[in-house]
XYZ file of C-alpha atoms in Angstrom:
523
model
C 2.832 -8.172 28.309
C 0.062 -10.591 28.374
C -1.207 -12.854 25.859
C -5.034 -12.221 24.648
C -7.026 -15.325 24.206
C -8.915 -15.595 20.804
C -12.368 -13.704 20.967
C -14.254 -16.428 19.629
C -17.231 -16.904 21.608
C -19.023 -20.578 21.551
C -22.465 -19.552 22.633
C -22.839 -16.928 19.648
C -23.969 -18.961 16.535
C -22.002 -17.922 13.863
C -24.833 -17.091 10.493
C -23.775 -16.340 6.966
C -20.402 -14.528 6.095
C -19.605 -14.462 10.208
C -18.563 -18.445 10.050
C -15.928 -17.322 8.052
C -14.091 -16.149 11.349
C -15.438 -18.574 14.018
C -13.586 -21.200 11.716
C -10.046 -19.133 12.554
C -10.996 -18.537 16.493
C -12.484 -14.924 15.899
C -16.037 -13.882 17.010
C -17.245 -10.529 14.350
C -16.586 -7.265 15.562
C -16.243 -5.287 13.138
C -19.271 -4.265 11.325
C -19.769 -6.272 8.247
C -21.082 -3.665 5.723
C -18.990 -3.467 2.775
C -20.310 -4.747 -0.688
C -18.607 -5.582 -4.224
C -17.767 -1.924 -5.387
C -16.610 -1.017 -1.352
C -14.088 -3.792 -1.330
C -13.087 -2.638 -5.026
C -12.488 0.866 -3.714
C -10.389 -0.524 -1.109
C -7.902 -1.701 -3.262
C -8.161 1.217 -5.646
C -8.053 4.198 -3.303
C -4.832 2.266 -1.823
C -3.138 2.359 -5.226
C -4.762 5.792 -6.152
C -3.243 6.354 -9.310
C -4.184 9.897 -9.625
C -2.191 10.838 -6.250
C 0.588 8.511 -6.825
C 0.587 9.141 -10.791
C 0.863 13.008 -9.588
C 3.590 12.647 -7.238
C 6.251 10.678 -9.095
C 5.839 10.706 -12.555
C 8.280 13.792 -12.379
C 10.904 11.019 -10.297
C 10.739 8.664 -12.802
C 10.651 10.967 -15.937
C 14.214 12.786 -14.369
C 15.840 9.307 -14.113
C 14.509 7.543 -16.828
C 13.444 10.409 -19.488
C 10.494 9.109 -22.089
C 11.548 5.447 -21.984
C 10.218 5.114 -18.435
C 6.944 4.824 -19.559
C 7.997 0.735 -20.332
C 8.590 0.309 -17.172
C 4.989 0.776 -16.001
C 3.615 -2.134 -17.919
C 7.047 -4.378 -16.489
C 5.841 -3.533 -13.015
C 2.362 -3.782 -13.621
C 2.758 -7.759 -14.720
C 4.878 -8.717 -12.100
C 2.452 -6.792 -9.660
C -0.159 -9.542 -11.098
C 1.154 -12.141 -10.371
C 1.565 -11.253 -6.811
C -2.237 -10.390 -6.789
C -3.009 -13.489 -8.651
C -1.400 -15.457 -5.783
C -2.663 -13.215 -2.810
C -6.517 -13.597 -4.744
C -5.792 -17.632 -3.744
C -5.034 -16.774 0.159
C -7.710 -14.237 0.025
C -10.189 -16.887 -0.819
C -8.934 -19.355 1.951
C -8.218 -17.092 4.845
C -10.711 -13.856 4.468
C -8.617 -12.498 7.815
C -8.545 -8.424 8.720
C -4.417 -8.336 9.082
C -3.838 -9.997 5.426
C -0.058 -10.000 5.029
C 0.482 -10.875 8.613
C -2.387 -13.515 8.830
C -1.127 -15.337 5.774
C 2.430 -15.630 5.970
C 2.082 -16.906 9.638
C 0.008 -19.272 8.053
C 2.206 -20.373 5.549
C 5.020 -19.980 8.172
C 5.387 -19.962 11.525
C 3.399 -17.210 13.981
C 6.984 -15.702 14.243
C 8.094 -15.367 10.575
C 4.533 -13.952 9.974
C 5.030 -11.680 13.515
C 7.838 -10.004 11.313
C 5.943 -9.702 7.876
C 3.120 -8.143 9.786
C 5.783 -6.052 11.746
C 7.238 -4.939 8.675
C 3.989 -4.769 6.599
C 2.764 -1.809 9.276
C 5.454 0.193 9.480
C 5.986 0.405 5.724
C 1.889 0.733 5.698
C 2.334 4.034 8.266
C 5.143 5.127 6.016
C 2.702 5.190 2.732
C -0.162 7.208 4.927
C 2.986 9.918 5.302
C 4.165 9.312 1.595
C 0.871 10.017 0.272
C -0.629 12.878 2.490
C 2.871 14.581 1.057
C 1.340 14.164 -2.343
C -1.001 17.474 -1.508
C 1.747 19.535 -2.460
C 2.034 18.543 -6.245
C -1.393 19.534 -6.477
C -2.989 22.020 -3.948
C -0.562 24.837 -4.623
C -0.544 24.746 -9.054
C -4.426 24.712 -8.072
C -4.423 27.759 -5.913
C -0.923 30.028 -5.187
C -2.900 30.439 -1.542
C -2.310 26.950 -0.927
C 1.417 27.636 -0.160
C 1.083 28.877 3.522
C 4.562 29.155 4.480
C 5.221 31.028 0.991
C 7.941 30.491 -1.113
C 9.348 28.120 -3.757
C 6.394 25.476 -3.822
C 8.295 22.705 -5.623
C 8.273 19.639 -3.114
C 12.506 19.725 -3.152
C 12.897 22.900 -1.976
C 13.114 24.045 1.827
C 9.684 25.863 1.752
C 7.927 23.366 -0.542
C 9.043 20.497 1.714
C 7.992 22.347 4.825
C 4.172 23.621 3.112
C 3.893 19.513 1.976
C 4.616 18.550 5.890
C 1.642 21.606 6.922
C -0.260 20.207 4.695
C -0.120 16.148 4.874
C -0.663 17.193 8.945
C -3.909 18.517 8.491
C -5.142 16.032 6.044
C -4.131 13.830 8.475
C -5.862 15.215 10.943
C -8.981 14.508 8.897
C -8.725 10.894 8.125
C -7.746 10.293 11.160
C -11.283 11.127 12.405
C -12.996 9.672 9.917
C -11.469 6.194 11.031
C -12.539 6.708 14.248
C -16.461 7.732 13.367
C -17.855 5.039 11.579
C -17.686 2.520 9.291
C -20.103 3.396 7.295
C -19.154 6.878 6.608
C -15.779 5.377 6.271
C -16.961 3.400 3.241
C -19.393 6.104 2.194
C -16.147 8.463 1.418
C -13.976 5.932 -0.068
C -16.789 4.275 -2.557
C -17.645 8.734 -3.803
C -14.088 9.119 -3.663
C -12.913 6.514 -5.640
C -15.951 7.376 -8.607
C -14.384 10.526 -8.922
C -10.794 9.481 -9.010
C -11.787 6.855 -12.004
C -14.185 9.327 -13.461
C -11.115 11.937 -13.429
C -8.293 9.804 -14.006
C -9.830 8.546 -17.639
C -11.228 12.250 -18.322
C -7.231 13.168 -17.856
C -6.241 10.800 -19.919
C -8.265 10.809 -23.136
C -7.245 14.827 -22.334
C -3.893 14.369 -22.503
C -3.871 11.860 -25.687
C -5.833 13.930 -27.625
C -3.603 16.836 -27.216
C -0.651 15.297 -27.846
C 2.371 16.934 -29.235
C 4.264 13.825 -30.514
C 4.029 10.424 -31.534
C 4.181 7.476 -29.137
C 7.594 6.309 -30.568
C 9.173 8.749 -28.116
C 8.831 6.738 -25.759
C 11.639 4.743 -26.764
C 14.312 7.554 -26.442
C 15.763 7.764 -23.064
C 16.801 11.459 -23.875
C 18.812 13.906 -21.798
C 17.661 12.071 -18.349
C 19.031 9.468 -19.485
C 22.762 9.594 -19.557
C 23.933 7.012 -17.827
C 22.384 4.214 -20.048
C 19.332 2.141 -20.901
C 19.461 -0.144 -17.987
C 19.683 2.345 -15.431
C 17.456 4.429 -17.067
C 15.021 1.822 -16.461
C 15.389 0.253 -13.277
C 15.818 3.735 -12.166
C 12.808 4.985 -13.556
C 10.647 1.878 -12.601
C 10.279 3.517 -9.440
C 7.167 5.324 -10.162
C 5.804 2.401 -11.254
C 6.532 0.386 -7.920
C 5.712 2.999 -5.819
C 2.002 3.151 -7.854
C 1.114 -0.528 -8.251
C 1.233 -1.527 -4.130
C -1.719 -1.766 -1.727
C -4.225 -4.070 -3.757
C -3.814 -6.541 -0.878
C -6.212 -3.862 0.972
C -9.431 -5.631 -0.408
C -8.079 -8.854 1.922
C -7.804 -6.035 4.555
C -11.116 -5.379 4.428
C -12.020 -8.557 4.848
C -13.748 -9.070 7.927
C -15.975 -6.242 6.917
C -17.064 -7.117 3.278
C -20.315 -9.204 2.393
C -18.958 -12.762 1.011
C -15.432 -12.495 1.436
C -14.379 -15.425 -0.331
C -15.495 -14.898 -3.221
C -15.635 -10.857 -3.430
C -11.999 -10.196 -1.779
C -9.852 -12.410 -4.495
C -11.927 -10.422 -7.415
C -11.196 -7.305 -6.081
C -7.767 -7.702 -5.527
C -7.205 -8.077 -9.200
C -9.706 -5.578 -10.775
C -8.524 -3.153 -8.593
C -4.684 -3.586 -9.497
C -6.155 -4.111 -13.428
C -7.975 -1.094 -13.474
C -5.333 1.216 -12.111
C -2.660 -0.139 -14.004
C -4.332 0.696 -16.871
C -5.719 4.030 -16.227
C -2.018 4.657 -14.526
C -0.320 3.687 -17.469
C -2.952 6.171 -20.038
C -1.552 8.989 -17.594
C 2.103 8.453 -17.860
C 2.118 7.765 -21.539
C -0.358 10.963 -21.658
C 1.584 12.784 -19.821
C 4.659 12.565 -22.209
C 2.878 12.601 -25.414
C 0.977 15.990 -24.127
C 3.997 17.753 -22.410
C 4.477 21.131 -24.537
C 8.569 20.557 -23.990
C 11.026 17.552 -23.295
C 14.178 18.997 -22.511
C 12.840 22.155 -20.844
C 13.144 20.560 -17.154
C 10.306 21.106 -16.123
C 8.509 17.808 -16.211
C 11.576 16.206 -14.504
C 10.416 18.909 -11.407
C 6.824 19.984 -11.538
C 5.255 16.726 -13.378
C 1.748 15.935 -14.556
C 0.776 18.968 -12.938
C 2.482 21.048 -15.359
C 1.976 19.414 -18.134
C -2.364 19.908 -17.316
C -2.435 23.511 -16.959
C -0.015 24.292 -19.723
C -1.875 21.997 -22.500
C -5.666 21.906 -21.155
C -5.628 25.268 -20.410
C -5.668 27.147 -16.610
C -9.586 26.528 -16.371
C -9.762 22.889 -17.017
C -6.189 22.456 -15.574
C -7.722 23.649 -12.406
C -10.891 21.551 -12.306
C -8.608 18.336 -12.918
C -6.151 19.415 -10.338
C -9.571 19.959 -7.403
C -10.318 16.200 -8.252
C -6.793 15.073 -7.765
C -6.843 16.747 -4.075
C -10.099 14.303 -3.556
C -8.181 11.219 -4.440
C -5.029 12.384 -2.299
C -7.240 12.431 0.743
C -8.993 9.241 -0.324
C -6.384 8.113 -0.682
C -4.622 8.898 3.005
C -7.969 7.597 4.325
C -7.386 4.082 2.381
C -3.838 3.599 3.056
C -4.679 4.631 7.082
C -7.771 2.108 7.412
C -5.558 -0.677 6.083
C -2.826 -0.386 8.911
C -5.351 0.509 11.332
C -6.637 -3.260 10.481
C -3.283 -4.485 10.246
C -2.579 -3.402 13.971
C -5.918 -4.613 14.486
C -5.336 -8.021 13.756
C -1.774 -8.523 15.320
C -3.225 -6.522 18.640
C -6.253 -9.088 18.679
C -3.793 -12.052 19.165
C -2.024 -10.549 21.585
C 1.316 -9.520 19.805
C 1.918 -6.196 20.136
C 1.956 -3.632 23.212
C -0.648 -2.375 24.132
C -2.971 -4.850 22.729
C -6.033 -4.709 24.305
C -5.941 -1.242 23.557
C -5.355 -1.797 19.946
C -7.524 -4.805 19.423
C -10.644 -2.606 21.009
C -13.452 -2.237 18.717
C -16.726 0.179 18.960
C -20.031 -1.784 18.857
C -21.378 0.981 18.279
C -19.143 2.653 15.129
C -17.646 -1.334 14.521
C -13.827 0.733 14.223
C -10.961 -0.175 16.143
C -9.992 3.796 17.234
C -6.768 3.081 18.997
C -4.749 2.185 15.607
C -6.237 5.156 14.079
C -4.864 7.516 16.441
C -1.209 5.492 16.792
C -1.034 5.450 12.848
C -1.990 8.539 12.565
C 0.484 10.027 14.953
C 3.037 8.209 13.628
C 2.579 9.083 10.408
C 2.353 12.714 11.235
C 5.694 12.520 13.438
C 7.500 11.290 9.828
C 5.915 14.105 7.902
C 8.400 16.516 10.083
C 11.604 14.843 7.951
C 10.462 17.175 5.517
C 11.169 20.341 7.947
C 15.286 18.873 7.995
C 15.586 18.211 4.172
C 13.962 18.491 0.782
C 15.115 14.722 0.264
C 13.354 13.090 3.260
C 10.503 13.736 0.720
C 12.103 10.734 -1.858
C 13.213 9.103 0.611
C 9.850 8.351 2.462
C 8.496 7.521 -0.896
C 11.221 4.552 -1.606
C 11.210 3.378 1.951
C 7.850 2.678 2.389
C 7.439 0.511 -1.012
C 10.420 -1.217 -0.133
C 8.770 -2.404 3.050
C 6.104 -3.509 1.395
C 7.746 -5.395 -1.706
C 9.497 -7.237 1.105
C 6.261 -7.822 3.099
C 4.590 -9.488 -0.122
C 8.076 -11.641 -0.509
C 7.154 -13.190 3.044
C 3.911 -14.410 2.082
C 4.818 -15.728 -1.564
C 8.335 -17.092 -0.328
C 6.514 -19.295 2.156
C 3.945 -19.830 0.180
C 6.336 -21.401 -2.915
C 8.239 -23.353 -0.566
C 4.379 -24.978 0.837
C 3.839 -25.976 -3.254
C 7.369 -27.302 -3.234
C 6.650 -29.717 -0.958
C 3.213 -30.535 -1.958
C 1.833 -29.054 0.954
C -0.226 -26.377 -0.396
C -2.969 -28.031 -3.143
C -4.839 -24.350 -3.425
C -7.255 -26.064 -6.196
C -10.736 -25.140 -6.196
C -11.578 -28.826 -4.205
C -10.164 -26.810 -1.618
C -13.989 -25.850 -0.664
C -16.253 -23.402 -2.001
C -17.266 -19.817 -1.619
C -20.338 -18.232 0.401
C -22.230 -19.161 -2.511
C -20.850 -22.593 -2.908
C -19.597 -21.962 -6.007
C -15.558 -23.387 -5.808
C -12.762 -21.019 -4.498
C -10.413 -19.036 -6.268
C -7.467 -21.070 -7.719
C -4.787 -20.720 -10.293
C -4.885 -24.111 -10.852
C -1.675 -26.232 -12.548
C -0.670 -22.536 -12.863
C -0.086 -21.933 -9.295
C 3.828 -23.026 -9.326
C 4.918 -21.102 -12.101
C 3.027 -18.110 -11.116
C 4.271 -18.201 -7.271
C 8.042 -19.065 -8.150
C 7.733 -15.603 -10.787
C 6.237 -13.575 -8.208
C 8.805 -14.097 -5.728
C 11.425 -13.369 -7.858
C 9.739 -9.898 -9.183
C 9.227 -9.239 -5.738
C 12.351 -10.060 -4.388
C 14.222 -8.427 -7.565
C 12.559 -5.305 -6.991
C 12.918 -5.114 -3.514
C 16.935 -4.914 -3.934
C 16.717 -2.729 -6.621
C 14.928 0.112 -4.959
C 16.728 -0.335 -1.723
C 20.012 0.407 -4.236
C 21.894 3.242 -2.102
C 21.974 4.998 -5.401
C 23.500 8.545 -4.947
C 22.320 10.554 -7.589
C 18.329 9.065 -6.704
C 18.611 9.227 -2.262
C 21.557 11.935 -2.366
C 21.714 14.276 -5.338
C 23.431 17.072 -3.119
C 25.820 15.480 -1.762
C 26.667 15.461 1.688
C 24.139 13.755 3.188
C 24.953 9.565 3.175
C 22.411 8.917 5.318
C 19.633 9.325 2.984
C 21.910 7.762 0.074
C 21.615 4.440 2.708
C 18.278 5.479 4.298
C 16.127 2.931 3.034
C 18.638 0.184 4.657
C 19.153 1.778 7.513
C 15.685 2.146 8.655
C 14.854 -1.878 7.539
C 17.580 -2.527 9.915
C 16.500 -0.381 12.419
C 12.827 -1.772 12.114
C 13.771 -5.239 12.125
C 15.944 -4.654 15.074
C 13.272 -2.719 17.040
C 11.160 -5.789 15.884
C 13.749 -8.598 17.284
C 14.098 -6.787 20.663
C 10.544 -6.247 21.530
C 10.017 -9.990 20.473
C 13.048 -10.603 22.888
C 11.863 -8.801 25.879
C 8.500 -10.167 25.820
C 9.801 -13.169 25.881
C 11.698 -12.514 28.877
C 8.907 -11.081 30.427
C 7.157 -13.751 30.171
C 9.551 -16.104 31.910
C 8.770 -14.271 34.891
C 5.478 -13.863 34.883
C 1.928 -16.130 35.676
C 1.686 -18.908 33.226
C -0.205 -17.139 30.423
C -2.927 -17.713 28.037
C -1.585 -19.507 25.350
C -1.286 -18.177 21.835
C -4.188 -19.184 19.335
C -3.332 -22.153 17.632
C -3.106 -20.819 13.849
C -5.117 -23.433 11.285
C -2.837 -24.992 8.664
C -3.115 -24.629 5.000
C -5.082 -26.651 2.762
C -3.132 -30.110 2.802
């Protein structure tokens, strides 16, 4: 495996927002088209509370019952806090590869090798997780949507196997659109995105205007749940967890938005503002409008129910056709953001295959090869759902664990740099592109990076819980009751041994180009 040198090139000039790489070692090759409301999209369409909303409120109503709903704002400020801090590295280091770029910053190139390594794979897992999402929506919208016939509920054997069918061919289609161009790229994701926020706060004034009880009900934990408040709780805060991820995807897009240091650390937050707040309309929504409680079926069939049974079939419908736009806008996020991850770690050489990966169209300004490997991959996971009904929950939980963990290895690092006075990140740190000062939380910074670290690395433990009645509930099967840790083992491990043999490799090979030196923090 060779080494790639950076790409900087001396004898191109850098001129306006293209400095911002030449100052890391990287020459622009990706197409630098995305404005204000593009980068805000990016972030938005990752989180996509309409197609995350839609796929797990029924996960966290069945563990948690009506009390759930305070788990969403719990999640929502400790997800802030993480944004708050990755809004300060987004301002410093406007890098395509965010997660990966940072902590190896922050860290050593190897520590961040891992987060990156870790930060993909949980990033390909989402792209599966969320193409599965067509099958809480597609079929209540149209019985013809269920091609392999059958029970369409997303636990049972046909449902499972019609969600796979389906994420596939959505797949299929995002996939192609990451390859065409980047502006039609952006083009889908900005019309996209208006309709998700145009639908998502049409649903929700819906839904709380046809309520059929009082918000107080959300402090009963009711029949789901039995076995206490607590566990009620941190059961139920999946849904929450598995929402509120991916508003690091505006620092994604970095490289290819107008003014990245002072666009990217805005959009990080509005985007994770705004959906937590339409997100958190829905839930409550959701339970105030149900027609029944106890009746099971919003522990099984969700928002989606509870739309065509209180707005009517018509309207229920027409809601339902704009949640299918934000599942595949949503797919097509979530894909273009590992696509730059691999991107990023292929362009310094760290990866197999990276001159493949780290190949960029001048003419379309996309990097196709990650496209087609995340796609594939993500395609090759949607098959679990052909063995078992529960591959379906436990995609969902493994992928946000990744991530949670991925987040704690850029604000772990980043903590321990304040600890020892060696990260300032005050706004005398430099200014933006329009030399205004960058982002900074200011005496705030400590505080805020010590909480997020321990939000992130509380939550990442307790959704990695091998809890049997969430990763197991037929019994039998104690691999998915411990799937979650077995595949972070099993990815770390693949991780260590690939970073092993290259080494070894290299021991016998021509002395090598030497890895790009990686700039320090602010000092």
């Amino acid at each position: 495996m060779t080494t790639l040198a950076p790409t900087h090139d001396p004898s191109l000039p850098p001129s306006g927002d293209d400095a911002s790489l030449t100052e890391f070692g990287y020459r622009q090759e990706l197409h630098r088209s995305l404005g204000r409301y593009a980068s805000f999209a990016a972030g938005f369409s990752f989180i996509s509370v309409l197609t995350t909303v839609f796929q797990f409120f029924a996960v966290g109503y069945s563990f948690g019952g009506p009390v759930f709903f305070w788990t969403w704002p719990a999640v929502l400020a400790g997800q802030l806090l993480v944004a708050a801090c990755f809004a300060e590295l987004a301002a410093r280091y406007p890098i395509s590869g965010a997660i990966y770029q940072w902590s190896s910053r922050l860290s050593t190139p190897s520590f961040g090798w891992f987060a990156g390594w870790i930060m993909v794979i949980g990033q390909t897992v989402v792209v599966a997780a969320a193409a599965l999402a067509l099958q809480m929506v597609m079929p209540p919208l149209w019985s013809g949507f269920q091609l392999l016939g059958g029970d369409p509920s997303p636990t049972s054997p046909t449902g499972a196997a019609n969600a796979a069918v389906l994420g596939v061919l959505l797949l299929a289609l995002t996939t192609l659109v990451n390859v065409v161009d980047n502006r039609v790229m952006s083009l889908v994701n900005r019309v996209g995105v208006t309709a998700e926020i145009v639908g998502a706060v049409l649903i929700a004034v819906l839904l709380l205007t046809h309520s059929e009880r009082s918000p107080g009900i959300t402090f009963h934990t009711g029949a789901a749940g039995q076995s206490g408040l607590l566990a009620a709780l941190l059961t139920g805060s999946l849904t929450a967890a598995y929402v509120l991820i991916g508003f690091d995807s505006a620092g994604e897009m970095s490289e290819e938005t107008h003014h990245p240091r002072r666009t990217s650390p805005r959009t990080i937050l509005t985007a994770l503002g705004a959906a937590g707040l339409l997100g958190g309309l829905l839930v409550l929504g959701g339970i105030l409008a149900a027609p029944s409680l106890t009746d099971g079926r919003l522990a099984s069939d969700g928002l989606s129910y509870v739309l065509t049974s209180s707005l009517g079939d018509g309207v229920g419908r027409v809601l339902l056709a704009d949640v299918v736009i934000a599942v595949a806008v949503a797919t097509l996020a979530i894909q273009t953001a590992a696509c730059r991850m691999l991107f990023s770690m292929a362009r310094d050489g760290v990866l197999p295959w990276s001159r493949t990966l780290a190949k960029v169209s001048p003419r379309t300004g996309m990097p196709a090869g990650p496209a087609l490997v995340v796609g594939a991959f993500a395609a090759a996971l949607l098959l679990l759902n052909f063995a078992s009904p529960d591959a379906f929950l436990a995609i969902g939980t493994t992928c946000i664990v990744l991530l949670y963990l991925a987040y704690a290895m850029v604000t772990g690092p980043m903590l321990v740099r304040r600890l020892r006075g060696r990260y300032r990140g005050a706004a005398a740190d430099g200014t933006d592109e329009t030399g205004r000062p960058l982002f900074s939380l200011g005496r705030w910074g400590l505080p805020v990076n010590a909480l997020a670290l321990l939000y992130g690395l509380f939550m990442t433990v307790n959704l990695a819980w091998p809890r049997a009645a969430v990763y197991d509930p037929a019994g039998g099967h104690w691999y998915f009751r411990w799937f979650t840790v077995l595949f972070l083992a099993a990815v770390l491990a693949t991780g260590a041994a690939y970073r092993w043999r290259r080494r070894t490799l290299a021991l016998d090979e021509t002395p090598q180009a030497p890895h790009p030196a990686l700039p320090a923090p602010p000092a």
